[in-house]
Structures are given as C-alpha cells and as structure tokens.
CSV table of N, CA and C in Angstrom, one decimal:
chain,number,residue,atom,x,y,z
R,1,ARG,N,-36.5,14.2,-33.1
R,1,ARG,CA,-35.7,13.7,-32.0
R,1,ARG,C,-34.8,12.6,-32.5
R,2,GLN,N,-33.5,12.5,-31.9
R,2,GLN,CA,-32.6,11.5,-32.3
R,2,GLN,C,-32.6,10.3,-31.3
R,3,ASP,N,-32.4,9.2,-31.9
R,3,ASP,CA,-32.3,8.0,-31.0
R,3,ASP,C,-30.9,8.0,-30.3
R,4,ALA,N,-30.8,7.2,-29.3
R,4,ALA,CA,-29.6,7.2,-28.5
R,4,ALA,C,-28.4,6.6,-29.3
R,5,GLU,N,-28.7,5.7,-30.3
R,5,GLU,CA,-27.7,5.1,-31.1
R,5,GLU,C,-27.1,6.1,-32.1
R,6,SER,N,-27.9,7.1,-32.5
R,6,SER,CA,-27.5,8.0,-33.5
R,6,SER,C,-26.8,9.3,-32.9
R,7,LEU,N,-26.8,9.4,-31.6
R,7,LEU,CA,-26.1,10.5,-31.0
R,7,LEU,C,-24.6,10.3,-31.0
R,8,PRO,N,-23.9,11.4,-30.9
R,8,PRO,CA,-22.4,11.3,-30.8
R,8,PRO,C,-22.0,10.4,-29.6
R,9,ALA,N,-20.8,9.9,-29.6
R,9,ALA,CA,-20.3,9.0,-28.6
R,9,ALA,C,-20.3,9.7,-27.2
R,10,ASN,N,-20.9,9.1,-26.2
R,10,ASN,CA,-20.9,9.7,-24.9
R,10,ASN,C,-21.1,8.6,-23.9
R,11,ASP,N,-20.1,8.4,-23.1
R,11,ASP,CA,-20.1,7.3,-22.2
R,11,ASP,C,-21.2,7.4,-21.1
R,12,ASN,N,-21.7,8.6,-20.9
R,12,ASN,CA,-22.7,8.8,-19.9
R,12,ASN,C,-24.1,8.5,-20.3
R,13,ASN,N,-24.3,8.3,-21.6
R,13,ASN,CA,-25.6,8.2,-22.2
R,13,ASN,C,-25.6,7.0,-23.2
R,14,ARG,N,-25.6,5.8,-22.7
R,14,ARG,CA,-25.5,4.7,-23.6
R,14,ARG,C,-26.9,4.0,-23.7
R,15,ALA,N,-27.2,3.4,-24.8
R,15,ALA,CA,-28.4,2.7,-25.0
R,15,ALA,C,-28.4,1.4,-24.1
R,16,THR,N,-27.3,0.8,-24.1
R,16,THR,CA,-27.2,-0.5,-23.3
R,16,THR,C,-26.2,-0.2,-22.2
R,17,LEU,N,-26.5,-0.7,-21.0
R,17,LEU,CA,-25.5,-0.5,-19.9
R,17,LEU,C,-24.6,-1.7,-19.9
R,18,ALA,N,-23.3,-1.4,-19.7
R,18,ALA,CA,-22.3,-2.4,-19.7
R,18,ALA,C,-22.2,-3.0,-18.3
R,19,ASP,N,-22.2,-4.3,-18.2
R,19,ASP,CA,-22.1,-5.0,-16.9
R,19,ASP,C,-20.6,-5.2,-16.7
R,20,LEU,N,-20.0,-4.5,-15.8
R,20,LEU,CA,-18.6,-4.5,-15.5
R,20,LEU,C,-18.2,-5.3,-14.2
R,21,SER,N,-19.2,-6.0,-13.7
R,21,SER,CA,-18.9,-6.7,-12.5
R,21,SER,C,-18.1,-8.0,-12.7
R,22,PHE,N,-17.0,-8.1,-11.9
R,22,PHE,CA,-16.2,-9.3,-12.0
R,22,PHE,C,-16.8,-10.4,-11.2
R,23,LEU,N,-17.8,-10.2,-10.4
R,23,LEU,CA,-18.5,-11.3,-9.7
R,23,LEU,C,-19.3,-12.2,-10.6
R,24,ASP,N,-19.7,-11.7,-11.8
R,24,ASP,CA,-20.3,-12.6,-12.8
R,24,ASP,C,-19.4,-13.6,-13.4
R,25,VAL,N,-18.1,-13.2,-13.5
R,25,VAL,CA,-17.1,-14.1,-14.0
R,25,VAL,C,-16.8,-15.2,-13.0
R,26,ILE,N,-16.7,-14.8,-11.7
R,26,ILE,CA,-16.4,-15.7,-10.6
R,26,ILE,C,-17.7,-16.1,-10.0
R,27,ASN,N,-18.4,-17.0,-10.5
R,27,ASN,CA,-19.7,-17.3,-10.0
R,27,ASN,C,-19.7,-18.6,-9.2
R,28,ASP,N,-18.6,-19.3,-9.2
R,28,ASP,CA,-18.5,-20.6,-8.5
R,28,ASP,C,-18.0,-20.3,-7.1
R,29,GLU,N,-18.7,-20.9,-6.1
R,29,GLU,CA,-18.4,-20.7,-4.7
R,29,GLU,C,-17.0,-21.3,-4.4
R,30,ALA,N,-16.7,-22.3,-5.0
R,30,ALA,CA,-15.4,-22.9,-4.7
R,30,ALA,C,-14.2,-22.0,-5.2
R,31,LYS,N,-14.4,-21.3,-6.3
R,31,LYS,CA,-13.4,-20.4,-6.8
R,31,LYS,C,-13.3,-19.2,-5.8
R,32,VAL,N,-14.4,-18.7,-5.3
R,32,VAL,CA,-14.4,-17.6,-4.4
R,32,VAL,C,-13.8,-18.0,-3.1
R,33,ALA,N,-14.0,-19.2,-2.6
R,33,ALA,CA,-13.4,-19.7,-1.4
R,33,ALA,C,-11.9,-19.8,-1.6
R,34,GLU,N,-11.5,-20.3,-2.7
R,34,GLU,CA,-10.0,-20.5,-3.0
R,34,GLU,C,-9.3,-19.1,-3.0
R,35,ILE,N,-10.0,-18.1,-3.6
R,35,ILE,CA,-9.4,-16.8,-3.6
R,35,ILE,C,-9.3,-16.2,-2.2
R,36,ALA,N,-10.3,-16.5,-1.4
R,36,ALA,CA,-10.3,-16.0,0.0
R,36,ALA,C,-9.2,-16.7,0.8
R,37,ARG,N,-9.0,-18.0,0.6
R,37,ARG,CA,-8.0,-18.7,1.3
R,37,ARG,C,-6.6,-18.2,0.9
R,38,ARG,N,-6.4,-18.0,-0.4
R,38,ARG,CA,-5.1,-17.4,-0.8
R,38,ARG,C,-4.8,-16.1,-0.2
R,39,ALA,N,-5.9,-15.2,-0.2
R,39,ALA,CA,-5.7,-13.9,0.4
R,39,ALA,C,-5.4,-14.0,1.9
R,40,GLU,N,-6.0,-14.9,2.6
R,40,GLU,CA,-5.8,-15.0,4.0
R,40,GLU,C,-4.3,-15.5,4.3
R,41,ARG,N,-3.9,-16.5,3.5
R,41,ARG,CA,-2.5,-17.0,3.6
R,41,ARG,C,-1.5,-15.9,3.3
R,42,LEU,N,-1.8,-15.1,2.3
R,42,LEU,CA,-0.9,-14.0,1.9
R,42,LEU,C,-0.8,-13.0,3.1
R,43,GLY,N,-1.9,-12.7,3.7
R,43,GLY,CA,-2.0,-11.8,4.8
R,43,GLY,C,-1.2,-12.4,6.0
R,44,HIS,N,-1.3,-13.7,6.3
R,44,HIS,CA,-0.5,-14.3,7.4
R,44,HIS,C,1.0,-14.2,7.1
R,45,VAL,N,1.4,-14.5,5.9
R,45,VAL,CA,2.8,-14.5,5.5
R,45,VAL,C,3.3,-13.0,5.6
R,46,THR,N,2.5,-12.1,5.1
R,46,THR,CA,2.9,-10.7,5.2
R,46,THR,C,3.1,-10.3,6.7
R,47,LEU,N,2.2,-10.7,7.5
R,47,LEU,CA,2.3,-10.3,9.0
R,47,LEU,C,3.5,-10.9,9.6
R,48,ILE,N,3.8,-12.2,9.3
R,48,ILE,CA,5.0,-12.8,9.8
R,48,ILE,C,6.3,-12.1,9.4
R,49,VAL,N,6.4,-11.8,8.1
R,49,VAL,CA,7.6,-11.2,7.5
R,49,VAL,C,7.7,-9.8,8.1
R,50,MET,N,6.6,-9.1,8.3
R,50,MET,CA,6.7,-7.8,9.0
R,50,MET,C,7.2,-7.9,10.4
R,51,ALA,N,6.7,-8.9,11.1
R,51,ALA,CA,7.1,-9.1,12.5
R,51,ALA,C,8.6,-9.4,12.6
R,52,ILE,N,9.1,-10.3,11.7
R,52,ILE,CA,10.5,-10.6,11.7
R,52,ILE,C,11.3,-9.4,11.3
R,53,GLY,N,10.9,-8.6,10.4
R,53,GLY,CA,11.6,-7.4,10.0
R,53,GLY,C,11.7,-6.4,11.1
R,54,LEU,N,10.6,-6.2,11.8
R,54,LEU,CA,10.6,-5.2,12.9
R,54,LEU,C,11.4,-5.6,14.1
R,55,THR,N,11.6,-6.9,14.3
R,55,THR,CA,12.5,-7.4,15.3
R,55,THR,C,14.0,-7.5,14.9
R,56,ALA,N,14.2,-7.9,13.6
R,56,ALA,CA,15.5,-8.1,13.2
R,56,ALA,C,16.3,-6.8,12.8
R,57,LEU,N,15.6,-5.8,12.3
R,57,LEU,CA,16.2,-4.5,12.0
R,57,LEU,C,16.9,-3.8,13.1
R,58,PRO,N,16.2,-3.7,14.3
R,58,PRO,CA,16.9,-3.1,15.4
R,58,PRO,C,18.1,-3.9,15.9
R,59,LEU,N,17.9,-5.2,15.9
R,59,LEU,CA,19.1,-6.1,16.3
R,59,LEU,C,20.2,-5.9,15.3
R,60,LEU,N,20.0,-5.8,14.1
R,60,LEU,CA,21.0,-5.6,13.1
R,60,LEU,C,21.7,-4.3,13.3
R,61,CYS,N,20.9,-3.2,13.6
R,61,CYS,CA,21.5,-1.9,13.8
R,61,CYS,C,22.4,-1.9,15.1
R,62,LEU,N,22.0,-2.6,16.1
R,62,LEU,CA,22.8,-2.7,17.3
R,62,LEU,C,24.0,-3.5,17.1
R,63,MET,N,24.0,-4.6,16.3
R,63,MET,CA,25.1,-5.4,16.0
R,63,MET,C,26.2,-4.6,15.2
R,64,LEU,N,25.7,-3.7,14.3
R,64,LEU,CA,26.7,-3.0,13.5
R,64,LEU,C,27.3,-1.8,14.2
R,65,ARG,N,26.9,-1.5,15.3
R,65,ARG,CA,27.6,-0.3,16.1
R,65,ARG,C,28.8,-0.7,16.7
C-alpha cells in the first residue's frame, strides 16, 4: 500500500488539509469592526448615489426634449 505522500498529486486526497479561512488572518475584533463600518458607509454612499441618479436621469431627459 502507498502512503498519501507518495501518491500522484491529487487535490482531493491530501495528507494535510489546507486552512484557507481568511478569518484566521483577521482575528482582531477592531479590524473586523472597521471593515464592517467601511462596508456600511460604502453601502450608504451607493444608496445615495443611486437615488440621485434615479431622480436626475428622468429630469435630464425631460430637459433635453
């Protein structure tokens, strides 16, 4: 019988499992809170820009007629 290390390369059958979680890199609660605050601010800015665009575009079309 062959060991897992001596078998041909196969990503589905590895001897050691790779830890691909990004949460281990960001383990500080302050960093997570800052990312959440930035995401919320970006969401608010996006919502405001979309609202302005949805009201300004019809007005622009009416003005150009």
